[in-house]
Amino acid sequence: MDVTIRIPRAAEEIIDKLNRHGFEAYVVGGCVRDALLGREPGDWDITTSAKPEQVKAVFGRTIDTGIQHGTVTLLRGRCGYEVTTYRIDGEYEDGRHPKSVEFTSELVEDLKRRDFTMNAMAYNHISGLVDVFGGQQDMKERLIRCVGRAEDRFTEDALRILRALRFAAQLDFEIEAETEAAVRRLAPNLVHVSKERIQMELTKLLLSDHPDQIRRVFDCGAAPYVSETFVKISPENISVSPHLPARKSLRWAAFLRHQDAAEAKQILRELKLDNDTISAAGELVEWWRKPLGETQAELRQVMSRMTPELFDDLILLKTEAAGYDRIPETRADLARIQADAAQIRARGDCISLKTLAVSGDDLIAAGMKPGKEMGAVLSRLLRLVLEHPEKNTKEELMKTIPGPDSR
Ligand code: ATP
Ligand code: MG
């Protein structure tokens, strides 16, 4: 049966122009897979028989993004289209990067180097779908299957093992039996893969619709090779709810919440997550088991310790965890707390030094020297207004400050 895929106009124009200059060109890989599955492709990659220099000559303005691997990028509007020459990956060094890449004039050779049958299809309006490894059939059966011998493919690049688990979670597919057996056998090869690449796959898995499937990293024996501290996680406790918004810090925190906060942060550092994510996830892991308090005054104390976004994520995490773990609050308590927090915000109660009615400058004007003592005074004033928001006026607060003579 003929398949039609709707391709963005810009990608179509790139393909047509290459054709007019005598080259073959197709959209390829993840975008074809996603389009066939009715998912919105993140990016549209183009594969062509033209060599990089020829692509540059045809288009003039191009960006060298991965020229040594045959990739140049064309900017069209706000989108970048990666155009990559058909290539055969040379021998792999330690399952890391191919030592060399060789350009070829055969599309099929290029498709062969790709990881899974569903990722090894190409399409253009002239030839239609090029599917030489049965990708469509596998997708129909919801199967992830390696192109060629799974053992060979995972030996070349062990990251593909985590890609298989990640796609299983994103697409809710099964891993085909031979591929699955090779996943288990070759998981130790992940030791050769960089932490950044590992992390990117795990993050995509956690952000997917089936984040719980992170458990398979443990089931298949890959955990010891993810990172030194990662292996300390006990898989029995893992539960990451798909109902949590797909934010990195929140999903990582949900996954790591049974570790102590220092250990959770250590794992995230080992995996080279960015500092903002490490710090937010660390805070969430630190706080989710702690009581938020009974009163609005106690709640303001907690809110004063974090950004509003982090506080909201904390409530989300607690609300999800309440379904699995023992935490100080019930879901009803949490709903009440959420309503209280909304009130606190709507009233504009002071919960940070930024909105304290007295600033450092005011204290200096009153004769205080900048330094430690001044910091302590500001903290004391903040504690006071967290307890008594109505006292957040300059007049009230200055009354509590001893004059220069008594200091
Ligand atoms: P995503 O939706 O995350 O972008 P993707 O399949 O498009 O998934 P990319 O990293 O964008 O993944 O890679 C594009 C294509 O390149 C893949 O579809 C696959 O054909 C090929 N590919 C990517 N990584 C590998 C790999 N490690 N081994 C073999 N082929 C790969
Ligand atoms: Mg992609």
Tab-separated table of C-alpha atoms in Angstrom, residues 7-181:
chain	number	residue	atom	x	y	z
A	7	ILE	CA	6.562	16.880	4.917
A	8	PRO	CA	7.175	20.505	5.890
A	9	ARG	CA	7.343	22.765	2.850
A	10	ALA	CA	10.957	23.738	3.588
A	11	ALA	CA	12.126	20.112	3.732
A	12	GLU	CA	10.324	19.419	0.477
A	13	GLU	CA	12.041	22.369	-1.193
A	14	ILE	CA	15.445	21.157	-0.015
A	15	ILE	CA	14.757	17.691	-1.425
A	16	ASP	CA	13.476	19.123	-4.741
A	17	LYS	CA	16.463	21.363	-5.148
A	18	LEU	CA	18.884	18.495	-4.536
A	19	ASN	CA	16.917	16.423	-7.081
A	20	ARG	CA	17.147	19.185	-9.676
A	21	HIS	CA	20.922	19.126	-9.252
A	22	GLY	CA	20.941	15.405	-9.928
A	23	PHE	CA	21.108	14.089	-6.348
A	24	GLU	CA	18.823	11.785	-4.405
A	25	ALA	CA	17.363	13.061	-1.161
A	26	TYR	CA	14.894	11.770	1.431
A	27	VAL	CA	13.616	12.576	4.861
A	28	VAL	CA	14.890	9.792	7.066
A	29	GLY	CA	14.978	8.218	10.501
A	30	GLY	CA	13.029	9.474	13.512
A	31	CYS	CA	10.842	11.882	11.538
A	32	VAL	CA	9.590	9.139	9.224
A	33	ARG	CA	8.918	6.907	12.216
A	34	ASP	CA	7.045	9.629	14.068
A	35	ALA	CA	5.060	10.731	11.029
A	36	LEU	CA	3.907	7.157	10.410
A	37	LEU	CA	2.925	6.837	14.065
A	38	GLY	CA	0.975	10.083	13.958
A	39	ARG	CA	3.408	11.765	16.346
A	40	GLU	CA	4.729	15.243	15.665
A	41	PRO	CA	8.392	14.842	14.617
A	42	GLY	CA	10.839	16.975	16.606
A	43	ASP	CA	13.069	17.566	13.618
A	44	TRP	CA	13.163	16.513	9.981
A	45	ASP	CA	16.497	15.025	8.964
A	46	ILE	CA	17.402	14.729	5.317
A	47	THR	CA	19.725	12.145	3.808
A	48	THR	CA	21.231	12.649	0.375
A	49	SER	CA	23.592	11.169	-2.161
A	50	ALA	CA	25.248	14.599	-2.479
A	51	LYS	CA	28.601	14.963	-0.729
A	52	PRO	CA	28.834	17.760	1.851
A	53	GLU	CA	30.738	20.004	-0.547
A	54	GLN	CA	28.050	19.449	-3.159
A	55	VAL	CA	25.291	20.273	-0.660
A	56	LYS	CA	27.133	23.484	0.140
A	57	ALA	CA	27.561	24.327	-3.523
A	58	VAL	CA	23.841	23.797	-4.181
A	59	PHE	CA	22.623	25.895	-1.257
A	60	GLY	CA	25.333	28.469	-0.656
A	61	ARG	CA	24.371	29.439	2.877
A	62	THR	CA	24.861	26.412	5.113
A	63	ILE	CA	26.209	25.774	8.601
A	64	ASP	CA	28.891	23.158	9.235
A	65	THR	CA	27.385	21.312	12.173
A	66	GLY	CA	28.954	17.907	11.784
A	67	ILE	CA	30.920	18.228	8.612
A	68	GLN	CA	33.286	15.376	9.523
A	69	HIS	CA	30.237	13.076	9.647
A	70	GLY	CA	28.795	14.548	6.489
A	71	THR	CA	26.197	16.832	8.069
A	72	VAL	CA	25.469	20.423	7.150
A	73	THR	CA	22.524	22.398	8.468
A	74	LEU	CA	20.242	24.608	6.393
A	75	LEU	CA	18.294	27.301	8.202
A	76	ARG	CA	14.736	27.774	7.017
A	77	GLY	CA	12.743	30.225	9.094
A	78	ARG	CA	13.346	29.260	12.679
A	79	CYS	CA	14.010	25.608	11.822
A	80	GLY	CA	17.315	23.966	11.087
A	81	TYR	CA	17.318	21.058	8.650
A	82	GLU	CA	20.249	18.687	8.923
A	83	VAL	CA	21.303	17.357	5.561
A	84	THR	CA	23.604	14.355	5.845
A	85	THR	CA	25.396	12.495	3.084
A	86	TYR	CA	24.627	8.770	2.764
A	87	ARG	CA	27.305	7.125	4.809
A	88	ILE	CA	28.649	3.862	6.098
A	89	ASP	CA	30.022	4.001	9.616
A	90	GLY	CA	33.533	2.620	9.822
A	91	GLU	CA	34.800	0.408	12.589
A	92	TYR	CA	33.847	1.441	16.076
A	93	GLU	CA	36.487	2.180	18.668
A	94	ASP	CA	35.481	0.643	22.010
A	95	GLY	CA	31.827	0.999	21.102
A	96	ARG	CA	32.202	4.762	21.205
A	97	HIS	CA	32.418	6.587	17.908
A	98	PRO	CA	33.056	5.183	14.493
A	99	LYS	CA	36.757	5.633	13.748
A	100	SER	CA	35.840	6.918	10.360
A	101	VAL	CA	32.832	7.417	8.179
A	102	GLU	CA	32.729	6.606	4.533
A	103	PHE	CA	30.342	8.274	2.109
A	104	THR	CA	28.362	6.094	-0.244
A	105	SER	CA	26.006	6.593	-3.143
A	106	GLU	CA	23.592	3.891	-1.915
A	107	LEU	CA	20.653	4.854	0.272
A	108	VAL	CA	20.372	1.276	1.540
A	109	GLU	CA	23.900	1.394	2.906
A	110	ASP	CA	22.957	4.467	4.889
A	111	LEU	CA	19.806	2.816	6.231
A	112	LYS	CA	21.813	-0.237	7.332
A	113	ARG	CA	23.913	1.763	9.792
A	114	ARG	CA	20.811	2.915	11.678
A	115	ASP	CA	19.812	1.302	14.946
A	116	PHE	CA	16.242	-0.012	14.720
A	117	THR	CA	14.017	-1.016	11.834
A	118	MET	CA	11.534	1.740	12.711
A	119	ASN	CA	14.390	4.278	12.497
A	120	ALA	CA	15.726	2.976	9.208
A	121	MET	CA	13.092	4.182	6.774
A	122	ALA	CA	13.336	7.004	4.254
A	123	TYR	CA	10.702	8.858	2.301
A	124	ASN	CA	10.224	11.299	-0.532
A	125	HIS	CA	7.331	12.048	-2.838
A	126	ILE	CA	8.952	10.385	-5.840
A	127	SER	CA	9.984	7.023	-4.378
A	128	GLY	CA	7.463	6.923	-1.547
A	129	LEU	CA	8.481	4.989	1.545
A	130	VAL	CA	11.767	3.106	1.432
A	131	ASP	CA	11.479	0.375	4.033
A	132	VAL	CA	13.936	-2.423	3.374
A	133	PHE	CA	14.137	-3.840	6.912
A	134	GLY	CA	10.464	-4.233	7.702
A	135	GLY	CA	10.132	-1.153	9.864
A	136	GLN	CA	6.462	-0.682	9.057
A	137	GLN	CA	5.613	-4.248	9.977
A	138	ASP	CA	7.530	-3.972	13.260
A	139	MET	CA	5.740	-0.741	14.082
A	140	LYS	CA	2.433	-2.408	13.380
A	141	GLU	CA	3.400	-5.094	15.884
A	142	ARG	CA	4.777	-2.425	18.202
A	143	LEU	CA	8.227	-3.962	18.223
A	144	ILE	CA	11.685	-2.503	18.549
A	145	ARG	CA	14.069	-4.600	16.508
A	146	CYS	CA	17.669	-3.970	15.564
A	147	VAL	CA	18.680	-3.610	11.944
A	148	GLY	CA	20.855	-6.675	11.373
A	149	ARG	CA	22.270	-8.776	14.232
A	150	ALA	CA	21.385	-7.170	17.542
A	151	GLU	CA	24.583	-8.389	19.190
A	152	ASP	CA	26.702	-6.755	16.519
A	153	ARG	CA	24.792	-3.524	16.654
A	154	PHE	CA	25.020	-3.200	20.451
A	155	THR	CA	28.679	-4.119	20.321
A	156	GLU	CA	29.301	-1.287	17.859
A	157	ASP	CA	27.501	1.242	20.025
A	158	ALA	CA	26.122	0.269	23.431
A	159	LEU	CA	24.111	3.471	23.679
A	160	ARG	CA	21.625	1.714	21.399
A	161	ILE	CA	20.736	-0.463	24.413
A	162	LEU	CA	19.426	2.569	26.262
A	163	ARG	CA	17.837	3.913	23.101
A	164	ALA	CA	15.858	0.667	22.892
A	165	LEU	CA	14.616	1.094	26.467
A	166	ARG	CA	13.891	4.768	25.874
A	167	PHE	CA	11.858	4.114	22.713
A	168	ALA	CA	9.974	1.330	24.491
A	169	ALA	CA	8.924	3.882	27.123
A	170	GLN	CA	8.149	6.656	24.632
A	171	LEU	CA	6.156	4.541	22.214
A	172	ASP	CA	4.891	1.848	24.570
A	173	PHE	CA	6.504	-0.776	22.341
A	174	GLU	CA	8.008	-4.126	23.270
A	175	ILE	CA	11.571	-5.053	22.520
A	176	GLU	CA	11.724	-7.972	20.087
A	177	ALA	CA	13.088	-11.171	21.649
A	178	GLU	CA	16.489	-11.376	19.987
A	179	THR	CA	17.075	-7.663	20.511
A	180	GLU	CA	16.000	-8.031	24.144
A	181	ALA	CA	18.387	-10.939	24.713
